[in-house]
Coordinates of N, CA and C in Angstrom, one line a residue:
Chain A
X1 N 0.8 -1.2 0.0 CA -0.1 0.0 0.0 C 0.8 1.3 0.0
X2 N 0.2 2.4 -0.1 CA 0.8 3.5 -0.1 C 1.5 3.9 1.1
X3 N 2.7 4.6 1.1 CA 3.4 5.0 2.4 C 3.1 6.6 2.6
X4 N 2.9 6.9 3.7 CA 2.6 8.2 4.0 C 3.5 8.6 5.2
X5 N 4.5 9.5 5.1 CA 5.5 9.8 6.0 C 5.4 11.3 6.5
X6 N 5.3 11.5 7.6 CA 5.2 12.9 8.2 C 6.4 13.1 9.0
X7 N 6.9 14.5 8.8 CA 8.0 14.9 9.6 C 7.9 16.5 10.0
X8 N 8.6 16.8 11.1 CA 9.0 16.0 12.0 C 8.1 15.1 12.9
X9 N 8.5 14.2 13.6 CA 7.5 13.4 14.5 C 7.1 14.2 15.7
X10 N 7.9 15.2 16.2 CA 7.7 16.0 17.3 C 8.3 17.4 17.1
X11 N 7.5 18.3 17.5 CA 8.0 19.9 17.3 C 7.5 20.5 18.6
X12 N 8.6 21.2 19.2 CA 8.3 22.2 20.3 C 8.7 23.5 19.9
X13 N 7.5 24.5 20.0 CA 7.6 25.9 19.5 C 7.3 26.8 20.7
X14 N 8.1 28.0 20.7 CA 7.8 29.0 21.6 C 6.6 29.8 20.8
X15 N 5.7 30.2 21.7 CA 4.6 30.9 21.3 C 5.0 32.1 20.3
X16 N 4.4 32.3 19.2 CA 4.7 33.3 18.3 C 5.7 32.9 17.2
X17 N 6.3 31.7 17.2 CA 7.2 31.1 16.3 C 6.4 30.5 15.0
X18 N 7.0 30.5 13.9 CA 6.6 29.9 12.7 C 7.2 28.4 12.5
X19 N 6.4 27.6 11.9 CA 6.9 26.2 11.6 C 6.3 25.7 10.4
X20 N 7.0 24.7 9.8 CA 6.5 24.0 8.6 C 6.4 22.5 8.9
X21 N 5.3 21.7 8.7 CA 5.3 20.4 8.8 C 5.3 19.9 7.3
X22 N 5.7 18.6 7.2 CA 5.9 18.0 5.9 C 5.2 16.6 5.9
X23 N 4.5 16.3 4.6 CA 3.9 15.1 4.4 C 4.4 14.4 3.1
X24 N 5.0 13.4 3.1 CA 5.5 12.8 1.9 C 4.7 11.6 1.5
X25 N 4.4 11.3 0.3 CA 3.6 10.1 0.0 C 4.3 9.3 -1.1
X26 N 4.0 8.0 -1.2 CA 4.8 7.2 -2.1 C 4.3 6.9 -3.5
X27 N 3.1 7.5 -3.7 CA 2.3 7.3 -5.0 C 1.6 8.3 -5.2
X28 N 1.0 8.4 -6.5 CA 0.0 9.5 -6.8 C -1.2 9.3 -6.0
X29 N -1.8 10.4 -5.7 CA -3.2 10.3 -5.0 C -4.2 11.1 -5.5
X30 N -5.5 10.9 -5.1 CA -6.6 11.6 -5.6 C -6.8 13.1 -4.9
X31 N -6.5 12.8 -3.5 CA -6.6 14.1 -2.7 C -5.9 13.9 -1.5
X32 N -5.7 15.0 -0.8 CA -4.9 15.1 0.4 C -5.6 16.0 1.4
X33 N -5.6 15.5 2.7 CA -6.3 16.4 3.7 C -5.4 16.5 4.8
X34 N -5.5 17.6 5.6 CA -4.7 17.9 6.8 C -5.8 18.0 7.9
X35 N -5.4 17.4 9.1 CA -6.3 17.3 10.3 C -5.5 17.8 11.5
X36 N -6.2 18.4 12.4 CA -5.6 18.6 13.7 C -6.4 18.0 14.8
X37 N -5.7 17.3 15.6 CA -6.2 16.6 16.8 C -5.8 17.3 18.0
X38 N -6.8 17.9 18.7 CA -6.5 18.8 19.9 C -6.2 17.8 21.1
X39 N -5.6 18.3 22.2 CA -5.3 17.6 23.3 C -6.4 16.8 23.9
X40 N -7.7 17.2 23.6 CA -8.8 16.5 24.0 C -9.3 15.4 23.0
X41 N -8.6 15.2 22.0 CA -8.8 14.1 21.1 C -9.7 14.4 19.8
X42 N -10.2 15.6 19.8 CA -11.1 16.0 18.7 C -10.2 16.2 17.4
X43 N -10.9 15.6 16.3 CA -10.2 15.7 15.0 C -10.9 16.8 14.1
X44 N -10.3 17.7 13.7 CA -10.8 18.8 12.9 C -10.1 18.8 11.5
X45 N -10.8 18.8 10.5 CA -10.5 19.1 9.1 C -9.9 20.4 8.9
X46 N -8.5 20.6 8.6 CA -8.1 21.8 8.3 C -8.1 22.2 6.9
X47 N -7.5 21.3 6.1 CA -7.5 21.6 4.6 C -7.8 20.4 3.8
X48 N -8.6 20.6 2.7 CA -8.7 19.5 1.7 C -8.0 20.1 0.5
X49 N -6.9 19.5 0.2 CA -5.9 20.3 -0.7 C -5.2 19.2 -1.7
X50 N -6.0 18.7 -2.7 CA -5.2 17.9 -3.7 C -4.1 18.5 -4.4
X51 N -4.1 19.7 -4.5 CA -2.9 20.5 -5.2 C -3.0 21.9 -4.8
X52 N -1.9 22.6 -5.1 CA -2.0 24.1 -4.9 C -1.8 24.5 -3.4
X53 N -2.3 25.7 -3.3 CA -2.0 26.4 -1.9 C -3.4 26.9 -1.5
X54 N -3.6 26.8 -0.1 CA -4.8 27.2 0.5 C -4.3 27.9 1.8
X55 N -5.1 28.9 2.3 CA -4.8 29.7 3.6 C -6.1 29.8 4.3
X56 N -6.0 29.6 5.6 CA -7.0 29.7 6.6 C -6.5 30.4 7.8
X57 N -6.6 31.6 7.9 CA -6.0 32.4 9.0 C -4.5 32.2 9.1
X58 N -4.0 31.7 10.2 CA -2.6 31.7 10.4 C -2.1 30.3 9.8
X59 N -2.9 29.6 9.4 CA -2.5 28.2 8.8 C -2.6 28.3 7.2
X60 N -1.7 27.8 6.6 CA -1.8 27.5 5.2 C -1.1 26.2 4.7
X61 N -1.5 25.6 3.6 CA -0.9 24.4 3.1 C -0.8 24.5 1.6
X62 N 0.2 23.7 1.2 CA 0.7 23.7 -0.3 C 0.9 22.2 -0.5
X63 N 0.4 21.7 -1.5 CA 0.6 20.4 -2.0 C 1.1 20.3 -3.5
X64 N 2.3 19.8 -3.6 CA 2.8 19.5 -5.0 C 2.6 18.1 -5.3
X65 N 1.5 17.7 -6.0 CA 1.2 16.4 -6.2 C 2.2 15.9 -7.2
X66 N 2.6 16.4 -8.1 CA 3.7 15.7 -9.0 C 5.0 15.4 -8.3
X67 N 5.4 16.0 -7.1 CA 6.5 15.6 -6.4 C 6.2 14.9 -5.1
X68 N 4.9 14.7 -4.9 CA 4.4 13.7 -3.8 C 4.7 14.0 -2.4
X69 N 4.4 15.6 -2.2 CA 4.5 16.0 -0.9 C 3.5 17.2 -0.6
X70 N 3.3 17.5 0.7 CA 2.5 18.5 1.1 C 3.1 19.2 2.3
X71 N 2.9 20.5 2.4 CA 3.5 21.2 3.5 C 2.3 21.9 4.2
X72 N 2.5 22.0 5.5 CA 1.4 22.7 6.5 C 2.3 23.8 7.1
X73 N 1.9 25.0 6.9 CA 2.6 26.1 7.7 C 1.8 26.6 8.8
X74 N 2.5 26.8 9.9 CA 1.9 27.5 11.0 C 2.6 28.7 11.2
X75 N 1.9 29.8 11.3 CA 2.6 31.1 11.5 C 2.1 31.7 12.8
X76 N 2.9 32.5 13.4 CA 2.6 33.1 14.8 C 1.9 32.2 15.7
X77 N 2.5 30.9 16.0 CA 1.9 29.9 16.7 C 1.4 30.4 18.0
X78 N 0.2 29.8 18.5 CA -0.4 30.0 19.8 C -0.5 28.7 20.5
X79 N -0.6 28.7 21.8 CA -0.9 27.5 22.6 C -2.0 26.6 22.1
X80 N -3.1 27.2 21.5 CA -4.1 26.5 21.1 C -3.8 25.6 19.9
X81 N -2.6 26.0 19.2 CA -2.2 25.1 18.0 C -1.6 23.7 18.5
X82 N -1.4 23.7 19.8 CA -0.9 22.3 20.2 C -1.8 21.2 19.9
X83 N -1.1 20.1 19.6 CA -1.9 18.9 19.3 C -1.0 18.1 18.3
X84 N -1.8 17.2 17.7 CA -1.1 16.3 16.6 C -1.8 16.6 15.3
X85 N -1.0 16.8 14.4 CA -1.4 17.1 12.9 C -1.1 16.0 11.9
X86 N -2.2 15.5 11.4 CA -2.2 14.4 10.5 C -2.4 14.9 9.1
X87 N -1.6 14.2 8.1 CA -2.0 14.3 6.7 C -2.7 12.9 6.4
X88 N -3.4 13.0 5.5 CA -4.2 11.8 4.8 C -4.3 11.8 3.4
X89 N -4.1 10.8 2.9 CA -4.0 10.8 1.3 C -5.0 9.7 0.7
X90 N -5.7 9.9 -0.3 CA -6.6 9.1 -0.9 C -6.1 8.3 -2.1
X91 N -6.0 7.0 -1.8 CA -5.2 6.1 -2.8 C -5.8 4.7 -2.8
X92 N -6.9 4.2 -3.2 CA -8.2 5.3 -3.4 C -8.7 5.5 -2.0
X93 N -8.6 4.7 -0.9 CA -9.1 5.0 0.4 C -8.2 6.0 1.1
X94 N -8.6 6.7 2.2 CA -7.7 7.5 2.9 C -6.7 6.8 3.7
X95 N -5.5 7.2 3.6 CA -4.5 6.5 4.5 C -3.8 7.6 5.3
X96 N -3.7 7.4 6.5 CA -3.2 8.5 7.4 C -1.7 8.3 7.6
X97 N -1.0 9.4 7.9 CA 0.3 9.4 8.4 C 0.4 9.2 9.9
X98 N 1.5 9.1 10.5 CA 1.5 8.8 11.9 C 1.4 10.1 12.7
X99 N 1.5 11.3 12.1 CA 1.3 12.5 12.6 C 2.5 13.2 13.2
X100 N 2.4 14.7 13.5 CA 3.3 15.4 13.9 C 2.8 15.9 15.3
X101 N 3.4 15.7 16.4 CA 3.0 16.3 17.7 C 3.6 17.5 17.8
X102 N 2.7 18.6 17.9 CA 3.2 20.0 18.1 C 2.8 20.5 19.6
X103 N 3.9 20.9 20.3 CA 3.7 21.5 21.6 C 4.1 23.1 21.4
X104 N 3.2 24.0 21.7 CA 3.5 25.3 21.8 C 3.6 25.8 23.1
X105 N 4.7 26.3 23.5 CA 4.8 26.9 25.0 C 4.8 28.4 25.0
X106 N 4.0 28.8 26.1 CA 3.7 30.1 26.4 C 5.0 31.0 26.7
Chain B
X1 N -25.2 21.3 18.9 CA -25.0 19.7 19.0 C -24.0 19.4 17.8
X2 N -23.2 18.3 18.1 CA -22.3 17.8 17.1 C -22.9 17.3 15.9
X3 N -22.3 17.5 14.6 CA -22.9 17.1 13.5 C -22.8 15.5 13.3
X4 N -21.7 15.0 14.0 CA -21.3 13.5 14.0 C -21.2 13.1 15.4
X5 N -22.2 12.2 15.8 CA -22.3 12.0 17.2 C -21.9 10.6 17.5
X6 N -21.1 10.2 18.6 CA -20.7 8.9 18.9 C -21.1 8.5 20.3
X7 N -21.7 7.2 20.4 CA -22.0 6.8 21.8 C -21.6 5.3 21.9
X8 N -21.1 5.0 23.1 CA -20.7 5.8 24.2 C -19.4 6.4 23.8
X9 N -19.1 7.5 24.7 CA -17.7 8.2 24.5 C -16.7 7.3 25.2
X10 N -16.9 6.7 26.2 CA -16.0 6.0 27.1 C -16.7 4.7 27.4
X11 N -15.9 3.5 27.3 CA -16.4 2.3 27.7 C -15.3 1.4 28.1
X12 N -15.5 0.7 29.4 CA -14.6 -0.2 29.8 C -15.3 -1.6 29.9
X13 N -14.7 -2.6 29.3 CA -15.5 -3.9 29.3 C -14.5 -5.0 29.5
X14 N -14.9 -6.3 29.6 CA -14.1 -7.4 29.7 C -13.9 -8.3 28.5
X15 N -12.8 -9.0 28.5 CA -12.6 -9.9 27.4 C -13.7 -10.7 27.1
X16 N -14.1 -10.9 25.9 CA -15.2 -11.8 25.5 C -16.6 -11.3 25.4
X17 N -16.7 -9.9 25.9 CA -18.0 -9.3 25.8 C -18.2 -8.7 24.5
X18 N -19.6 -8.6 24.2 CA -20.0 -7.9 22.9 C -20.1 -6.5 23.2
X19 N -19.6 -5.6 22.3 CA -19.6 -4.3 22.4 C -20.1 -3.6 21.1
X20 N -21.1 -2.6 21.3 CA -21.4 -1.9 20.1 C -21.1 -0.4 20.3
X21 N -20.5 0.1 19.3 CA -20.2 1.7 19.2 C -21.3 2.2 18.1
X22 N -22.0 3.2 18.5 CA -22.9 3.9 17.5 C -22.5 5.2 17.1
X23 N -22.9 5.5 15.9 CA -22.6 6.7 15.2 C -23.8 7.2 14.6
X24 N -24.2 8.5 14.8 CA -25.2 9.2 13.9 C -24.8 10.5 13.6
X25 N -25.4 11.0 12.4 CA -24.9 12.2 11.7 C -26.1 12.9 11.1
X26 N -26.0 14.3 11.2 CA -27.0 15.1 10.8 C -26.4 16.0 9.5
X27 N -25.4 15.5 9.0 CA -24.8 16.3 7.8 C -25.4 16.0 6.5
X28 N -26.2 14.8 6.6 CA -26.8 14.5 5.3 C -26.0 13.7 4.3
X29 N -24.9 13.2 4.9 CA -23.8 12.6 4.0 C -24.0 11.2 3.7
X30 N -23.7 10.7 2.6 CA -23.9 9.4 2.3 C -22.9 8.4 2.7
X31 N -21.8 8.8 2.8 CA -20.6 8.0 3.1 C -20.2 8.1 4.7
X32 N -20.1 7.0 5.3 CA -19.7 6.9 6.6 C -18.4 6.0 6.8
X33 N -17.7 6.1 7.9 CA -16.5 5.4 8.1 C -16.3 5.1 9.6
X34 N -15.7 4.0 9.8 CA -15.1 3.7 11.2 C -13.6 3.6 11.2
X35 N -13.0 4.3 12.0 CA -11.5 4.3 12.1 C -11.0 3.9 13.5
X36 N -9.9 3.4 13.6 CA -9.3 3.1 14.9 C -8.0 3.8 15.1
X37 N -7.8 4.5 16.3 CA -6.5 5.1 16.5 C -5.7 4.5 17.7
X38 N -4.5 4.2 17.4 CA -3.6 3.7 18.3 C -2.4 4.6 18.5
X39 N -1.9 4.8 19.5 CA -0.7 5.8 19.7 C 0.4 5.4 18.8
X40 N 0.8 6.5 18.0 CA 1.9 6.4 17.1 C 1.7 5.8 15.8
X41 N 0.4 5.3 15.5 CA 0.0 4.6 14.3 C -1.0 5.4 13.5
X42 N -1.3 6.6 13.8 CA -2.3 7.3 13.0 C -3.7 6.7 13.2
X43 N -4.4 6.8 12.1 CA -5.8 6.3 12.1 C -5.8 5.3 11.0
X44 N -6.5 4.1 11.4 CA -6.5 3.0 10.4 C -8.0 2.6 10.1
X45 N -8.4 2.4 8.9 CA -9.7 2.2 8.4 C -10.2 0.8 8.7
X46 N -11.4 0.8 9.5 CA -12.0 -0.6 9.8 C -13.0 -1.0 8.8
X47 N -14.0 -0.2 8.6 CA -15.1 -0.4 7.6 C -15.5 0.9 7.1
X48 N -16.1 0.9 5.9 CA -16.8 2.0 5.3 C -18.0 1.7 4.5
X49 N -18.9 2.7 4.5 CA -20.1 2.5 3.7 C -20.4 3.7 2.8
X50 N -20.7 3.5 1.5 CA -21.0 4.5 0.7 C -22.6 4.9 0.5
X51 N -23.3 3.8 1.0 CA -24.8 4.1 1.1 C -25.3 2.9 1.9
X52 N -26.5 2.9 2.1 CA -27.2 2.0 3.1 C -27.0 0.6 2.7
X53 N -26.9 0.3 1.4 CA -26.8 -1.1 1.0 C -25.3 -1.4 0.6
X54 N -24.3 -0.5 0.9 CA -23.0 -0.7 0.5 C -22.1 -0.7 1.7
X55 N -21.4 -1.9 2.0 CA -20.6 -2.1 3.2 C -19.3 -2.6 2.6
X56 N -18.1 -1.9 3.1 CA -16.9 -2.5 2.6 C -15.9 -2.6 3.8
X57 N -15.0 -3.6 3.7 CA -14.0 -3.7 4.6 C -12.7 -2.7 4.5
X58 N -12.2 -2.4 5.5 CA -11.1 -1.6 5.4 C -9.8 -2.5 5.7
X59 N -8.8 -1.7 6.2 CA -7.5 -2.4 6.2 C -7.5 -3.4 7.5
X60 N -8.3 -3.1 8.5 CA -8.2 -3.9 9.7 C -9.7 -4.4 10.2
X61 N -10.3 -5.1 9.4 CA -11.6 -5.5 9.7 C -11.9 -6.7 10.5
X62 N -10.9 -7.4 10.8 CA -11.0 -8.7 11.4 C -11.3 -8.4 12.9
X63 N -12.3 -9.2 13.3 CA -12.8 -9.0 14.9 C -13.8 -8.0 14.9
X64 N -14.2 -7.2 13.8 CA -15.2 -6.3 13.8 C -16.3 -6.6 12.8
X65 N -17.5 -5.9 13.1 CA -18.6 -6.0 12.1 C -19.4 -4.7 12.2
X66 N -20.1 -4.4 11.1 CA -20.7 -3.1 11.1 C -22.3 -3.3 10.5
X67 N -23.0 -2.2 10.9 CA -24.4 -2.3 10.4 C -24.8 -0.9 10.0
X68 N -25.4 -0.6 8.8 CA -25.7 0.5 8.3 C -27.3 0.6 8.4
X69 N -27.8 1.2 9.5 CA -29.2 1.1 9.8 C -30.0 2.0 8.9
X70 N -29.3 3.3 8.6 CA -30.1 4.1 7.9 C -29.0 5.2 7.3
X71 N -29.4 6.1 6.4 CA -28.3 6.9 6.0 C -27.6 7.6 7.0
X72 N -28.2 7.9 8.2 CA -27.6 8.7 9.3 C -27.0 7.8 10.3
X73 N -27.1 6.5 10.2 CA -26.7 5.7 11.3 C -25.7 4.6 10.8
X74 N -24.5 4.5 11.5 CA -23.6 3.4 11.3 C -22.9 3.0 12.6
X75 N -23.2 1.6 12.8 CA -22.7 1.2 14.1 C -21.6 0.2 13.9
X76 N -20.7 0.1 14.9 CA -19.5 -0.8 14.8 C -19.7 -1.8 16.0
X77 N -19.6 -3.1 15.8 CA -19.6 -4.2 16.7 C -18.4 -4.9 16.9
X78 N -18.0 -5.1 18.2 CA -16.9 -6.1 18.6 C -17.7 -7.3 19.1
X79 N -17.7 -8.4 18.3 CA -18.5 -9.7 18.8 C -18.0 -10.3 20.0
X80 N -16.6 -10.2 20.2 CA -16.0 -10.8 21.4 C -14.7 -10.1 21.6
X81 N -14.9 -9.0 22.5 CA -13.8 -8.1 22.6 C -12.6 -8.8 23.3
X82 N -11.5 -8.3 22.7 CA -10.0 -8.7 23.3 C -9.2 -7.5 23.6
X83 N -8.2 -7.7 24.6 CA -7.5 -6.6 25.0 C -6.8 -5.8 23.9
X84 N -6.4 -6.4 22.8 CA -5.7 -5.5 21.8 C -6.7 -4.7 20.9
X85 N -8.0 -4.8 21.2 CA -8.8 -4.0 20.7 C -9.1 -2.7 21.5
X86 N -8.3 -2.5 22.5 CA -8.3 -1.3 23.4 C -7.8 -0.2 22.4
X87 N -8.5 0.9 22.1 CA -8.1 1.9 21.3 C -9.1 3.2 21.4
X88 N -8.9 4.0 20.6 CA -9.8 5.3 20.4 C -10.4 5.0 19.0
X89 N -11.9 5.0 19.0 CA -12.5 4.7 17.8 C -13.2 5.9 17.3
X90 N -13.1 6.3 15.9 CA -13.7 7.4 15.5 C -14.6 7.0 14.3
X91 N -15.7 7.6 14.3 CA -16.7 7.6 13.2 C -16.4 8.8 12.3
X92 N -16.5 8.7 11.0 CA -16.4 9.9 10.1 C -17.4 9.8 9.0
X93 N -17.8 10.9 8.4 CA -18.7 11.1 7.2 C -18.0 12.0 6.1
X94 N -18.4 11.7 4.9 CA -18.1 12.6 3.8 C -19.2 12.5 2.8
X95 N -19.3 13.5 2.0 CA -20.4 13.7 1.2 C -20.2 13.6 -0.3
X96 N -19.0 13.5 -0.8 CA -18.8 13.5 -2.1 C -18.8 12.2 -2.7
X97 N -19.1 12.1 -4.0 CA -19.0 10.8 -4.8 C -17.7 10.9 -5.6
X98 N -17.3 9.6 -6.0 CA -16.1 9.5 -6.9 C -14.9 9.6 -6.0
X99 N -14.7 10.5 -5.2 CA -13.4 10.5 -4.3 C -13.9 10.7 -2.9
X100 N -13.1 10.4 -1.9 CA -13.5 10.5 -0.5 C -14.2 11.6 -0.2
X101 N -13.7 12.9 -0.6 CA -14.2 14.1 -0.1 C -13.6 14.5 1.2
X102 N -14.2 15.7 1.6 CA -13.7 16.2 3.1 C -14.2 15.3 4.1
X103 N -13.5 14.8 5.0 CA -14.0 14.0 6.1 C -14.3 14.9 7.3
X104 N -15.4 14.5 8.0 CA -15.8 15.1 9.3 C -15.9 14.0 10.4
X105 N -15.3 14.2 11.5 CA -15.2 13.2 12.4 C -16.0 13.5 13.6
X106 N -16.4 12.3 14.2 CA -17.1 12.4 15.6 C -16.0 12.6 16.6
X107 N -16.6 12.7 17.8 CA -15.6 13.2 19.0 C -14.9 11.9 19.5
X108 N -15.1 10.6 19.0 CA -14.4 9.6 19.4 C -15.0 8.7 20.6
X109 N -14.8 7.4 20.5 CA -15.2 6.6 21.6 C -14.0 5.8 22.1
X110 N -13.7 6.1 23.3 CA -12.5 5.3 24.0 C -12.9 4.1 24.6
X111 N -12.4 3.0 24.1 CA -12.7 1.6 24.6 C -11.5 1.0 25.2
X112 N -11.8 0.5 26.4 CA -10.8 -0.2 27.1 C -11.3 -1.8 27.3
X113 N -10.5 -2.8 26.8 CA -10.9 -4.1 27.1 C -10.0 -4.7 28.1
X114 N -10.5 -5.1 29.2 CA -9.5 -5.7 30.2 C -9.4 -7.2 30.1

């Protein structure tokens, strides 16, 4: 099956810092999604982004499907950004990466 | 109220017991999914259903069964629970045809099998 690799596995940020999370996948995909799981376990869809760039407030995402990767940018991080960020690719069913655990310190 | 509701939210049971996790949604989506989350492994697909008459196995369906009672309801059963089924279970929905579409998750059901 398709391999989905996320890096880094863990990230510690000072409040206000910027960061980039990466998702690599081993085959062509129909679409890609980014999710945030907060410390209480809730999973929220951040982006549905098979290609191109999207922005939502302080978060933005870019997917380069031809090169099989996607990036999630967090700018001016806040403590509420803490949690685990997952990417998931459709090939043809959704397969999830293992996630990047982000801790934002005040 | 949540668009995707799971019950129970937490359950502790014993090995060999039958357990049912229920999911209902008000989003009007045709597609529903059950995922399992284990620490460090992301989410893995157990079963999915594209409509009431369509049920499909995911990557880890052994030991589980499902029932799609209506467009809005999709339940997951463990016929004889075992300790390695201890995990966080998520129901999800999506509305598009052709591709998976944007997924919306329930709040999760934490199951502990002793």
